[in-house]
């Protein structure tokens, strides 16, 4: 026999179904996730051997990737880890998350980031979580900062406080896409600044971003935090190239 609760849920679902954000199949009306089990299993999780510094996937256990072997001394962060590779269905999903108001995906994504922290245990002594900020104009236009949504889920799960009023972004005039790696670095340099630096003095920070491609953003943010007194900066990203 169908209970009244089940009946009402079916009615609600008829008018306002909850669907998988990847394949569109219908999910249970009380579902906490917005990605069905089948689609979740197909997402490109980073597993196996990874670079000890930046977390890039490696074919063999050789310690560091090519880039880190060459440049790791210049890095302003201690270590970086990412949950997924930025490819295929995941890429489409993140674009929906960022640009199509699918902010509710932050729960699925934030939990996956928390699982990654547990898996690598690479930031056990973190004092504060700080999301990579958007500049104010983009923040207003989009209505939310996707890195901040992810950071707040991780903050709740880890019990590490999140600081929103420390790291800020200046307005970047030139658009980032179509620029070479060097030009991007030059464009983004000095584009972040820190306020209320006393709070982060000698503290260990976990910086959270959604996608890491050239490292330029996370390197510049880490540098701004370190020169403002932070002891160490770790980076956790949802996805990377
Ligand atoms: Zn699905
Ligand atoms: Zn590396």
Short mmCIF file of C-alpha atoms in Angstrom, two decimals, residues 25 51-53 80 84 107 109 111 125 128 140 143 154 193 197 202 208 214 217 223 227 229 234 239:
data_model
loop_
_atom_site.label_atom_id
_atom_site.label_comp_id
_atom_site.label_asym_id
_atom_site.label_seq_id
_atom_site.Cartn_x
_atom_site.Cartn_y
_atom_site.Cartn_z
CA UNK A 25 16.98 10.82 -15.42
CA UNK A 51 52.57 14.25 -8.28
CA UNK A 52 53.47 14.87 -4.63
CA UNK A 53 53.42 18.63 -5.16
CA UNK A 80 47.69 20.98 -4.29
CA UNK A 84 38.56 15.33 -10.92
CA UNK A 107 26.69 19.85 -2.32
CA UNK A 109 30.98 18.61 -5.46
CA UNK A 111 31.32 16.31 -0.53
CA UNK A 125 46.65 21.12 10.47
CA UNK A 128 41.20 28.45 7.97
CA UNK A 140 26.96 40.38 -8.58
CA UNK A 143 24.71 35.84 -7.98
CA UNK A 154 34.04 21.60 3.00
CA UNK A 193 44.95 41.53 -2.29
CA UNK A 197 45.87 40.25 7.55
CA UNK A 202 51.22 32.39 11.11
CA UNK A 208 39.67 26.36 -2.44
CA UNK A 214 47.43 27.21 -15.49
CA UNK A 217 45.26 32.05 -9.96
CA UNK A 223 51.56 34.43 -2.76
CA UNK A 227 53.27 37.77 1.90
CA UNK A 229 51.78 36.53 6.98
CA UNK A 234 47.45 24.26 0.66
CA UNK A 239 38.98 19.82 -11.12
#
